[in-house]
CSV table of C-alpha atoms in Angstrom, one decimal:
chain,number,residue,atom,x,y,z
A,17,MET,CA,-55.0,-14.3,26.6
A,18,PRO,CA,-55.9,-16.3,23.6
A,19,LEU,CA,-56.4,-14.3,20.2
A,20,SER,CA,-60.1,-15.2,19.7
A,21,LEU,CA,-61.1,-14.8,23.2
A,22,LEU,CA,-59.2,-11.2,22.7
A,23,ALA,CA,-61.1,-10.6,19.7
A,24,ARG,CA,-64.7,-11.3,21.1
A,25,THR,CA,-63.7,-9.0,24.7
A,26,SER,CA,-62.5,-6.3,22.5
A,27,GLY,CA,-64.9,-6.2,19.1
A,28,LEU,CA,-61.7,-5.2,17.4
A,29,PRO,CA,-60.6,-7.4,14.2
A,30,ILE,CA,-57.2,-9.4,14.6
A,31,ALA,CA,-55.5,-10.5,11.2
A,32,ARG,CA,-54.7,-14.3,11.0
A,33,PRO,CA,-51.2,-14.9,10.5
A,34,SER,CA,-50.2,-16.1,7.1
A,35,THR,CA,-48.6,-19.3,8.0
A,36,ARG,CA,-51.3,-22.3,9.7
A,37,THR,CA,-50.7,-24.7,12.4
A,38,PHE,CA,-49.7,-28.5,11.5
A,39,SER,CA,-49.7,-27.6,7.9
A,40,THR,CA,-46.7,-28.0,5.4
A,41,THR,CA,-48.0,-24.8,2.9
A,42,THR,CA,-48.8,-21.7,3.7
A,43,ALA,CA,-51.6,-19.6,3.2
A,44,PRO,CA,-52.2,-18.1,-0.1
A,45,GLN,CA,-51.0,-14.6,0.0
A,46,ASN,CA,-53.5,-11.7,-1.0
A,47,TRP,CA,-52.1,-9.4,-4.0
A,48,LEU,CA,-54.5,-6.7,-2.5
A,49,ILE,CA,-52.3,-5.5,0.5
A,50,PRO,CA,-48.7,-5.8,0.8
A,51,LYS,CA,-46.5,-9.2,2.5
A,52,ALA,CA,-45.8,-7.6,5.5
A,53,GLY,CA,-49.5,-6.5,6.3
A,54,ASP,CA,-48.6,-3.4,7.8
A,55,CYS,CA,-48.4,0.3,6.9
A,56,GLY,CA,-44.7,0.8,8.4
A,57,PRO,CA,-43.5,4.5,8.6
A,58,LYS,CA,-45.6,6.6,7.1
A,59,THR,CA,-44.6,7.8,3.1
A,60,ARG,CA,-45.4,10.6,0.9
A,61,LYS,CA,-47.6,10.4,-1.3
A,62,GLY,CA,-45.6,10.0,-4.7
A,63,LYS,CA,-46.2,9.8,-8.2
A,64,PRO,CA,-46.7,6.9,-10.7
A,65,ARG,CA,-43.7,5.9,-12.4
A,66,MET,CA,-43.0,7.4,-15.6
A,67,PRO,CA,-40.3,5.4,-18.2
A,68,THR,CA,-38.8,8.6,-19.6
A,69,GLY,CA,-35.9,6.4,-20.1
A,70,GLY,CA,-37.4,4.6,-22.9
A,71,SER,CA,-38.5,1.1,-20.9
A,72,THR,CA,-41.1,-0.9,-22.3
A,73,ARG,CA,-41.1,-3.3,-19.2
A,74,GLY,CA,-45.2,-4.2,-18.3
A,75,THR,CA,-46.5,-3.0,-21.4
A,76,THR,CA,-47.1,-6.9,-23.0
A,77,VAL,CA,-48.6,-10.3,-22.0
A,78,ILE,CA,-46.6,-12.6,-20.4
A,79,TRP,CA,-48.1,-15.2,-18.8
A,80,GLY,CA,-51.5,-15.4,-20.3
A,81,ASP,CA,-53.2,-15.2,-23.8
A,82,TYR,CA,-55.2,-11.9,-23.6
A,83,GLY,CA,-54.3,-9.0,-21.1
A,84,LEU,CA,-56.5,-5.2,-19.9
A,85,ARG,CA,-53.8,-2.5,-20.3
A,86,MET,CA,-53.6,1.5,-19.3
A,87,LYS,CA,-54.4,3.4,-22.1
A,88,ASP,CA,-55.0,7.2,-21.2
A,89,HIS,CA,-52.6,8.3,-18.3
A,90,ASP,CA,-50.7,7.1,-14.8
A,91,ARG,CA,-53.1,7.3,-12.3
A,92,ARG,CA,-53.4,5.7,-8.3
A,93,VAL,CA,-56.1,2.7,-8.2
A,94,SER,CA,-56.9,2.1,-4.9
A,95,ALA,CA,-57.7,-2.2,-3.4
A,96,ALA,CA,-61.6,-1.7,-3.5
A,97,GLN,CA,-61.5,-0.8,-7.2
A,98,LEU,CA,-59.0,-3.6,-8.1
A,99,LYS,CA,-61.1,-5.9,-6.1
A,100,ASN,CA,-64.0,-5.0,-7.8
A,101,GLY,CA,-62.5,-5.6,-11.3
A,102,GLU,CA,-61.8,-8.8,-10.5
A,103,ASP,CA,-64.4,-9.9,-9.1
A,104,THR,CA,-66.3,-8.9,-12.7
A,105,ILE,CA,-64.2,-10.8,-14.2
A,106,ARG,CA,-64.4,-14.2,-12.4
A,107,LYS,CA,-68.4,-13.6,-12.5
A,108,ARG,CA,-68.7,-13.1,-16.2
A,109,LEU,CA,-66.2,-16.3,-16.3
A,110,ARG,CA,-67.9,-18.7,-14.2
A,111,GLY,CA,-68.0,-22.0,-15.1
A,112,LEU,CA,-65.3,-21.7,-17.6
A,113,LYS,CA,-61.9,-22.9,-17.4
A,114,PHE,CA,-59.6,-20.2,-16.9
A,115,ARG,CA,-56.6,-18.8,-14.8
A,116,LEU,CA,-56.5,-14.9,-14.1
A,117,TYR,CA,-53.1,-13.2,-13.6
A,118,MET,CA,-52.4,-10.4,-12.0
A,119,ARG,CA,-50.0,-8.2,-12.9
A,120,ILE,CA,-50.0,-5.0,-10.0
A,121,SER,CA,-49.9,-5.3,-6.5
A,122,ALA,CA,-51.6,-2.7,-4.1
A,123,ASN,CA,-48.4,-1.9,-2.0
A,124,ILE,CA,-48.9,2.1,-1.6
A,125,PRO,CA,-50.4,3.3,2.0
A,126,VAL,CA,-52.7,6.0,1.2
A,127,TYR,CA,-53.6,8.8,4.2
A,128,SER,CA,-56.0,10.8,4.9
A,129,SER,CA,-57.3,13.7,7.3
A,130,GLY,CA,-60.1,16.1,8.0
A,131,ASN,CA,-62.3,16.2,4.9
A,132,GLU,CA,-59.6,13.8,2.8
A,133,VAL,CA,-61.6,10.6,3.7
A,134,GLY,CA,-62.0,8.5,0.1
A,135,HIS,CA,-64.9,5.9,-0.8
A,136,ALA,CA,-66.6,7.2,2.3
A,137,THR,CA,-70.5,6.5,3.1
A,138,ARG,CA,-72.3,9.6,4.7
A,139,ILE,CA,-74.1,8.2,8.0
A,140,ASN,CA,-75.6,10.8,9.7
A,141,ASP,CA,-72.9,12.8,11.4
A,142,MET,CA,-69.9,10.4,10.8
A,143,VAL,CA,-68.4,9.5,7.4
A,144,VAL,CA,-67.5,6.0,7.5
A,145,ALA,CA,-64.8,4.9,4.9
A,146,ARG,CA,-64.6,0.9,4.6
A,147,LEU,CA,-61.2,-0.1,3.5
A,148,PHE,CA,-61.1,-3.8,2.5
A,149,ARG,CA,-62.0,-7.0,3.8
A,150,LEU,CA,-58.6,-8.6,5.5
A,151,GLU,CA,-59.2,-12.5,6.7
A,152,GLY,CA,-62.7,-12.3,6.9
A,153,ALA,CA,-62.6,-9.2,8.7
A,154,ASN,CA,-64.2,-5.9,7.9
A,155,ILE,CA,-61.7,-3.1,8.4
A,156,TRP,CA,-63.8,0.7,9.1
A,157,VAL,CA,-62.1,3.9,9.5
A,158,CYS,CA,-64.5,6.8,11.1
A,159,SER,CA,-64.2,9.7,11.1
A,160,ASN,CA,-66.0,13.2,12.4
A,161,ARG,CA,-67.7,15.1,9.4
A,162,GLN,CA,-66.5,18.6,11.3
A,163,THR,CA,-63.1,17.3,11.8
A,164,ARG,CA,-60.8,20.8,10.9
A,165,MET,CA,-58.0,20.6,8.5
A,166,GLY,CA,-53.8,20.2,10.0
A,167,LYS,CA,-53.1,18.1,12.8
A,168,GLY,CA,-50.7,16.1,10.8
A,169,LYS,CA,-50.5,13.9,8.2
A,170,GLY,CA,-53.5,11.7,9.3
A,171,SER,CA,-54.3,8.4,9.7
A,172,PHE,CA,-53.9,4.9,7.2
A,173,ASP,CA,-56.9,5.2,4.9
A,174,TYR,CA,-56.5,2.7,2.2
A,175,TRP,CA,-54.1,0.3,0.1
A,176,ALA,CA,-53.7,1.3,-2.9
A,177,SER,CA,-51.6,0.9,-6.8
A,178,ARG,CA,-49.4,3.5,-8.7
A,179,VAL,CA,-50.3,2.2,-12.1
A,180,ALA,CA,-48.2,3.5,-15.0
A,181,VAL,CA,-49.3,4.6,-18.7
A,182,SER,CA,-49.7,1.3,-20.7
A,183,LYS,CA,-49.2,-0.8,-18.1
A,184,ILE,CA,-50.9,-4.7,-17.7
A,185,ILE,CA,-53.1,-5.2,-15.3
A,186,PHE,CA,-55.1,-8.2,-15.5
A,187,GLU,CA,-53.8,-10.9,-18.1
A,188,LEU,CA,-56.3,-14.0,-18.8
A,189,LYS,CA,-55.5,-18.0,-19.9
A,190,GLY,CA,-57.5,-21.0,-20.6
A,191,ASP,CA,-60.1,-22.4,-23.2
A,192,LEU,CA,-61.5,-19.1,-23.8
A,193,HIS,CA,-62.7,-17.4,-26.9
A,194,GLU,CA,-61.8,-14.2,-27.8
A,195,LYS,CA,-65.1,-12.4,-27.6
A,196,VAL,CA,-66.0,-13.5,-24.2
A,197,ALA,CA,-62.6,-12.5,-22.7
A,198,ARG,CA,-63.3,-9.6,-24.3
A,199,GLU,CA,-66.2,-9.1,-22.9
A,200,ALA,CA,-65.5,-9.7,-19.3
A,201,PHE,CA,-62.1,-7.2,-19.6
A,202,ARG,CA,-64.9,-4.7,-20.7
A,203,LEU,CA,-66.9,-5.2,-17.6
A,204,ALA,CA,-63.8,-5.0,-15.6
A,205,ALA,CA,-62.9,-1.6,-17.3
A,206,ASN,CA,-66.4,-0.1,-16.3
A,207,LYS,CA,-65.5,-1.0,-13.1
A,208,MET,CA,-62.2,0.9,-12.5
A,209,PRO,CA,-61.4,4.5,-13.1
A,210,GLY,CA,-59.3,5.3,-16.3
A,211,LEU,CA,-59.7,4.2,-20.1
A,212,TYR,CA,-58.3,0.8,-20.8
A,213,GLU,CA,-57.7,-1.3,-24.1
A,214,PHE,CA,-57.9,-5.0,-24.6
A,215,VAL,CA,-54.6,-6.8,-26.1
A,216,LYS,CA,-53.4,-10.2,-27.1
A,217,ARG,CA,-50.0,-12.2,-26.6
A,218,GLY,CA,-48.0,-10.9,-29.5
A,219,ASP,CA,-48.7,-7.4,-29.7
A,220,PRO,CA,-46.4,-4.8,-29.6
A,221,PRO,CA,-44.8,-3.1,-26.9
A,222,VAL,CA,-45.7,0.1,-25.8
A,223,MET,CA,-43.2,3.2,-25.4
A,224,GLY,CA,-44.9,6.1,-23.1
A,225,ILE,CA,-48.3,6.2,-25.3
A,226,THR,CA,-46.2,5.0,-28.7
A,227,LYS,CA,-46.8,1.4,-30.1
A,228,LEU,CA,-43.6,0.2,-31.1
A,229,ASP,CA,-45.3,-1.1,-34.4
A,230,GLY,CA,-43.1,-0.4,-37.5
A,231,VAL,CA,-41.3,2.0,-35.4
A,232,THR,CA,-38.1,1.1,-33.0
A,233,ALA,CA,-37.3,2.4,-29.8
A,234,GLU,CA,-33.9,3.8,-31.3
A,235,GLU,CA,-35.6,5.9,-33.6
A,236,LEU,CA,-37.9,7.3,-30.9
A,237,LYS,CA,-35.1,8.3,-28.5
A,238,ARG,CA,-33.6,9.7,-31.6
A,239,PRO,CA,-33.7,13.9,-31.5
A,240,ARG,CA,-36.5,15.2,-33.3
A,241,ARG,CA,-34.9,17.6,-35.1
A,242,LYS,CA,-31.0,18.2,-36.1
A,243,LEU,CA,-28.9,19.8,-33.3
A,244,PRO,CA,-27.1,23.0,-34.1
A,245,PRO,CA,-23.2,22.8,-34.1
A,246,PRO,CA,-21.9,23.2,-30.8
A,247,LEU,CA,-20.6,26.9,-30.0
A,248,GLY,CA,-16.9,27.6,-31.5
A,249,GLN,CA,-17.2,25.1,-34.2
A,250,ALA,CA,-18.2,25.9,-37.5
A,251,SER,CA,-20.0,23.7,-39.8
A,252,THR,CA,-18.4,21.8,-42.5
A,253,ASP,CA,-20.8,22.9,-45.1
A,254,ALA,CA,-20.2,26.3,-44.7
A,255,LEU,CA,-16.2,26.4,-45.0
A,256,PRO,CA,-16.3,26.2,-48.6
A,257,ALA,CA,-18.8,28.7,-49.3
A,258,ALA,CA,-16.6,31.0,-46.9
A,259,ILE,CA,-13.5,30.1,-49.0
A,260,ALA,CA,-15.1,31.0,-52.3
A,261,THR,CA,-16.4,34.2,-50.9
A,262,ALA,CA,-13.2,35.4,-49.6
A,263,SER,CA,-11.2,34.8,-52.9
């Protein structure tokens, strides 16, 4: 049975393949879902990456001229929230020549069970959670309002991304004034959770929450206080004083 006829009879949305018939080019990838398109085996919730080893990767503008960077702390941002930010930027810059770069990808599956349904809208006695728009088809997950807790990890809810602190999310490049780009990023930051800051190409990188402006990475890795000598070894400064008192 053809896929189109199966979709009409069953009423279920079917994702279109990534390759197009009689075409030498592939369809553009959606940055809000993984390339594979499926959840795979259920994984743990996990935590955002914390660069404790002194890494500054992903904290500077690389491709564009302006960027939007996470400021307060790490968090998990859903694909719907990232899509709202992208749509806000494109709507503000409509009619201008620009290119928008996305530095992150929503590749973390989030599962929910019982009363843990996120991004939900209550309709009568049902909780309907809208996930995302996949190739022109709306995907919905329904759960009863009085579902008891337990009974396993739960079913797939939505895609999300683990955003570390001081991570660049969006970059802009084009014939734009700085004030216009700053206004577009301000509107997008209001649509997403957390605090963000506007950065430009050439701004210093960030290690954790400390900007490397006038301070080097080696100075931050250096211990804050002078470490005591190892056990069994006397300090060299105390030896002359001990000899003088003995004589």
